[in-house]
PDB file of C-alpha atoms in Angstrom:
ATOM      1  CA  MET A  28      11.337  15.857  48.216  1.00 96.00           C
ATOM      2  CA  LYS A  29      13.749  17.557  45.808  1.00 98.00           C
ATOM      3  CA  LYS A  30      12.725  17.101  42.158  1.00 98.00           C
ATOM      4  CA  ILE A  31      15.541  17.411  39.608  1.00 98.00           C
ATOM      5  CA  LEU A  32      15.385  17.256  35.811  1.00 98.00           C
ATOM      6  CA  PHE A  33      18.647  16.891  33.880  1.00 98.00           C
ATOM      7  CA  VAL A  34      18.410  18.160  30.298  1.00 98.00           C
ATOM      8  CA  CYS A  35      20.560  17.925  27.174  1.00 98.00           C
ATOM      9  CA  HIS A  36      19.903  18.176  23.457  1.00 97.00           C
ATOM     10  CA  GLY A  37      18.780  14.612  22.673  1.00 97.00           C
ATOM     11  CA  ASN A  38      18.403  12.911  26.071  1.00 98.00           C
ATOM     12  CA  ILE A  39      20.557   9.983  24.989  1.00 97.00           C
ATOM     13  CA  CYS A  40      24.022  10.955  26.327  1.00 97.00           C
ATOM     14  CA  ARG A  41      24.644  13.671  28.913  1.00 98.00           C
ATOM     15  CA  SER A  42      21.285  14.006  30.658  1.00 98.00           C
ATOM     16  CA  PRO A  43      20.595  10.275  31.118  1.00 98.00           C
ATOM     17  CA  MET A  44      24.194   9.848  32.278  1.00 98.00           C
ATOM     18  CA  ALA A  45      23.609  12.593  34.863  1.00 98.00           C
ATOM     19  CA  GLU A  46      20.298  11.003  35.873  1.00 98.00           C
ATOM     20  CA  CYS A  47      21.961   7.618  36.448  1.00 98.00           C
ATOM     21  CA  VAL A  48      24.973   9.093  38.280  1.00 98.00           C
ATOM     22  CA  MET A  49      22.838  11.262  40.573  1.00 98.00           C
ATOM     23  CA  LYS A  50      20.459   8.383  41.354  1.00 98.00           C
ATOM     24  CA  GLN A  51      23.449   6.251  42.312  1.00 98.00           C
ATOM     25  CA  MET A  52      24.951   9.007  44.492  1.00 98.00           C
ATOM     26  CA  VAL A  53      21.775   9.600  46.497  1.00 98.00           C
ATOM     27  CA  LYS A  54      21.218   5.846  46.852  1.00 97.00           C
ATOM     28  CA  ASN A  55      24.777   5.349  48.089  1.00 97.00           C
ATOM     29  CA  GLN A  56      24.259   8.127  50.658  1.00 96.00           C
ATOM     30  CA  GLY A  57      20.982   6.582  51.832  1.00 97.00           C
ATOM     31  CA  ILE A  58      18.911   9.600  50.795  1.00 97.00           C
ATOM     32  CA  ALA A  59      17.302   8.325  47.570  1.00 97.00           C
ATOM     33  CA  GLU A  60      13.795   8.723  49.023  1.00 97.00           C
ATOM     34  CA  GLU A  61      14.438  12.462  49.337  1.00 97.00           C
ATOM     35  CA  PHE A  62      14.843  12.863  45.561  1.00 98.00           C
ATOM     36  CA  TYR A  63      12.893  12.478  42.338  1.00 98.00           C
ATOM     37  CA  ILE A  64      15.397  12.507  39.453  1.00 98.00           C
ATOM     38  CA  GLU A  65      14.662  12.289  35.726  1.00 98.00           C
ATOM     39  CA  SER A  66      16.059  13.547  32.414  1.00 98.00           C
ATOM     40  CA  ALA A  67      14.759  15.005  29.168  1.00 98.00           C
ATOM     41  CA  ALA A  68      15.740  16.569  25.841  1.00 98.00           C
ATOM     42  CA  THR A  69      15.244  20.000  24.358  1.00 98.00           C
ATOM     43  CA  SER A  70      14.920  18.514  20.850  1.00 97.00           C
ATOM     44  CA  ARG A  71      12.620  15.852  19.414  1.00 96.00           C
ATOM     45  CA  GLU A  72      15.333  14.128  17.366  1.00 95.00           C
ATOM     46  CA  GLU A  73      15.892  11.138  19.631  1.00 97.00           C
ATOM     47  CA  ILE A  74      12.460  10.746  21.281  1.00 97.00           C
ATOM     48  CA  GLY A  75      11.902   7.106  22.246  1.00 97.00           C
ATOM     49  CA  ASN A  76      15.522   6.087  21.780  1.00 97.00           C
ATOM     50  CA  PRO A  77      17.563   4.418  24.537  1.00 97.00           C
ATOM     51  CA  ILE A  78      20.797   5.740  26.019  1.00 97.00           C
ATOM     52  CA  TYR A  79      23.466   5.967  23.323  1.00 97.00           C
ATOM     53  CA  PRO A  80      25.614   2.769  23.378  1.00 97.00           C
ATOM     54  CA  PRO A  81      28.967   4.475  24.153  1.00 97.00           C
ATOM     55  CA  ALA A  82      27.296   6.232  27.118  1.00 97.00           C
ATOM     56  CA  VAL A  83      25.937   2.869  28.290  1.00 97.00           C
ATOM     57  CA  ARG A  84      29.423   1.358  28.029  1.00 97.00           C
ATOM     58  CA  LYS A  85      30.928   4.202  30.083  1.00 98.00           C
ATOM     59  CA  LEU A  86      28.281   3.963  32.807  1.00 98.00           C
ATOM     60  CA  LYS A  87      28.692   0.179  33.004  1.00 97.00           C
ATOM     61  CA  ALA A  88      32.490   0.532  33.145  1.00 98.00           C
ATOM     62  CA  GLU A  89      32.070   2.886  36.120  1.00 98.00           C
ATOM     63  CA  GLY A  90      29.598   0.545  37.844  1.00 97.00           C
ATOM     64  CA  VAL A  91      26.695   2.982  37.504  1.00 98.00           C
ATOM     65  CA  PRO A  92      23.312   1.205  37.335  1.00 95.00           C
ATOM     66  CA  LEU A  93      21.231   1.942  34.255  1.00 94.00           C
ATOM     67  CA  THR A  94      17.545   2.747  34.082  1.00 84.00           C
ATOM     68  CA  GLY A  95      15.106   1.565  31.413  1.00 89.00           C
ATOM     69  CA  HIS A  96      15.546   4.983  29.830  1.00 94.00           C
ATOM     70  CA  ARG A  97      13.862   6.195  26.653  1.00 97.00           C
ATOM     71  CA  ALA A  98      14.413   9.763  25.443  1.00 98.00           C
ATOM     72  CA  ILE A  99      11.620  12.244  26.138  1.00 98.00           C
ATOM     73  CA  GLN A 100      11.279  15.955  25.452  1.00 98.00           C
ATOM     74  CA  MET A 101      11.036  18.576  28.177  1.00 98.00           C
ATOM     75  CA  THR A 102       7.633  20.263  28.339  1.00 98.00           C
ATOM     76  CA  LYS A 103       6.398  23.580  29.663  1.00 98.00           C
ATOM     77  CA  ALA A 104       4.706  21.683  32.529  1.00 98.00           C
ATOM     78  CA  ASP A 105       8.108  20.388  33.681  1.00 98.00           C
ATOM     79  CA  TYR A 106       8.969  23.879  34.893  1.00 98.00           C
ATOM     80  CA  ASP A 107       6.315  23.642  37.597  1.00 97.00           C
ATOM     81  CA  LYS A 108       6.911  19.931  38.256  1.00 98.00           C
ATOM     82  CA  TYR A 109      10.645  20.218  39.071  1.00 98.00           C
ATOM     83  CA  ASP A 110      12.583  22.251  41.634  1.00 98.00           C
ATOM     84  CA  LEU A 111      15.713  22.347  39.460  1.00 98.00           C
ATOM     85  CA  LEU A 112      16.098  21.995  35.702  1.00 98.00           C
ATOM     86  CA  LEU A 113      19.790  21.432  35.009  1.00 98.00           C
ATOM     87  CA  ALA A 114      21.205  21.849  31.542  1.00 98.00           C
ATOM     88  CA  ALA A 115      24.299  20.238  30.086  1.00 98.00           C
ATOM     89  CA  ASP A 116      25.256  23.445  28.257  1.00 98.00           C
ATOM     90  CA  SER A 117      24.348  27.050  27.516  1.00 98.00           C
ATOM     91  CA  ALA A 118      22.428  26.201  24.342  1.00 97.00           C
ATOM     92  CA  ASN A 119      20.222  23.906  26.419  1.00 98.00           C
ATOM     93  CA  VAL A 120      19.603  26.720  28.918  1.00 98.00           C
ATOM     94  CA  ARG A 121      18.343  28.934  26.086  1.00 98.00           C
ATOM     95  CA  ASN A 122      16.125  26.175  24.686  1.00 98.00           C
ATOM     96  CA  MET A 123      14.800  25.190  28.129  1.00 98.00           C
ATOM     97  CA  THR A 124      13.925  28.799  28.913  1.00 98.00           C
ATOM     98  CA  ARG A 125      12.073  29.021  25.595  1.00 98.00           C
ATOM     99  CA  ILE A 126      10.181  25.762  26.252  1.00 98.00           C
ATOM    100  CA  ALA A 127       9.273  26.864  29.789  1.00 98.00           C
ATOM    101  CA  GLY A 128       8.186  30.306  28.630  1.00 98.00           C
ATOM    102  CA  GLY A 129      10.813  31.975  30.807  1.00 98.00           C
ATOM    103  CA  ASP A 130      12.531  31.261  34.123  1.00 98.00           C
ATOM    104  CA  PRO A 131      10.825  33.510  36.686  1.00 98.00           C
ATOM    105  CA  ASP A 132      11.856  31.296  39.627  1.00 98.00           C
ATOM    106  CA  GLY A 133      15.503  30.882  38.608  1.00 97.00           C
ATOM    107  CA  LYS A 134      15.229  27.086  38.345  1.00 98.00           C
ATOM    108  CA  ILE A 135      17.133  26.687  35.067  1.00 98.00           C
ATOM    109  CA  CYS A 136      20.939  26.614  35.005  1.00 98.00           C
ATOM    110  CA  ARG A 137      23.835  24.441  33.881  1.00 98.00           C
ATOM    111  CA  LEU A 138      24.794  21.487  36.080  1.00 98.00           C
ATOM    112  CA  LEU A 139      28.387  22.688  36.178  1.00 98.00           C
ATOM    113  CA  ASP A 140      27.272  26.090  37.497  1.00 98.00           C
ATOM    114  CA  TYR A 141      27.335  24.352  40.898  1.00 98.00           C
ATOM    115  CA  THR A 142      31.076  23.709  40.626  1.00 98.00           C
ATOM    116  CA  SER A 143      34.033  25.981  41.269  1.00 97.00           C
ATOM    117  CA  ARG A 144      34.595  26.041  37.468  1.00 97.00           C
ATOM    118  CA  PRO A 145      31.222  26.795  35.838  1.00 98.00           C
ATOM    119  CA  ARG A 146      31.191  25.646  32.211  1.00 98.00           C
ATOM    120  CA  ASP A 147      29.354  23.600  29.600  1.00 98.00           C
ATOM    121  CA  ILE A 148      29.559  19.827  29.472  1.00 98.00           C
ATOM    122  CA  ALA A 149      30.894  19.022  25.999  1.00 93.00           C
ATOM    123  CA  ASP A 150      28.569  16.853  23.925  1.00 95.00           C
ATOM    124  CA  PRO A 151      30.217  13.425  23.544  1.00 96.00           C
ATOM    125  CA  TRP A 152      28.018  12.763  20.503  1.00 91.00           C
ATOM    126  CA  TYR A 153      30.419  15.135  18.726  1.00 93.00           C
ATOM    127  CA  THR A 154      33.612  14.843  20.790  1.00 95.00           C
ATOM    128  CA  GLY A 155      33.495  11.063  21.198  1.00 95.00           C
ATOM    129  CA  ASN A 156      35.053  11.555  24.639  1.00 97.00           C
ATOM    130  CA  PHE A 157      32.695   9.924  27.132  1.00 98.00           C
ATOM    131  CA  ASP A 158      35.429   9.884  29.800  1.00 98.00           C
ATOM    132  CA  VAL A 159      35.556  13.691  30.027  1.00 97.00           C
ATOM    133  CA  THR A 160      31.763  13.909  29.913  1.00 98.00           C
ATOM    134  CA  TYR A 161      31.449  11.364  32.716  1.00 98.00           C
ATOM    135  CA  ASP A 162      34.033  13.170  34.857  1.00 98.00           C
ATOM    136  CA  ASP A 163      32.236  16.503  34.338  1.00 98.00           C
ATOM    137  CA  ILE A 164      28.901  14.933  35.274  1.00 98.00           C
ATOM    138  CA  VAL A 165      30.322  13.386  38.449  1.00 98.00           C
ATOM    139  CA  GLU A 166      31.900  16.728  39.397  1.00 98.00           C
ATOM    140  CA  GLY A 167      28.595  18.523  38.777  1.00 98.00           C
ATOM    141  CA  CYS A 168      26.473  16.001  40.662  1.00 98.00           C
ATOM    142  CA  GLU A 169      28.837  16.022  43.652  1.00 98.00           C
ATOM    143  CA  ALA A 170      28.749  19.820  43.783  1.00 98.00           C
ATOM    144  CA  LEU A 171      24.973  19.870  43.381  1.00 98.00           C
ATOM    145  CA  LEU A 172      24.466  17.355  46.164  1.00 97.00           C
ATOM    146  CA  LYS A 173      26.785  19.310  48.448  1.00 96.00           C
ATOM    147  CA  SER A 174      24.787  22.497  47.757  1.00 96.00           C
ATOM    148  CA  LEU A 175      21.514  20.758  48.620  1.00 94.00           C
ATOM    149  CA  LYS A 176      22.644  19.597  52.076  1.00 80.00           C
TER     150      LYS A 176
END
């Protein structure tokens, strides 16, 4: 089983969107039982909060099933629990590496590092553009899934 943790700053926009999208992709391909997929935050600011309403609206508009998500913070133990810890952006990579106490196994990277155009996923909390964020997440999840086959 491949265990994947998606991580962003607050765990209310990008990482839960990636969690929902990836869960849908593996379900649609009939391989859901081969994956354990969750999401977390690097900060404590939103702990316990649900997915941000504009992110919920975007996922629903795209027909992506939602989970009963509540924001949680990544812990040092998550480094050993997961095979891949995928950040939304470079700042998250730095914070995740700090939380984990390093990255000796090379498990921490950005989701979009799996694509042909490695880059950060812009935070829609600030940009307000959930369409671009969603498209980036889909691109990243498709590339990730292709790399895992």
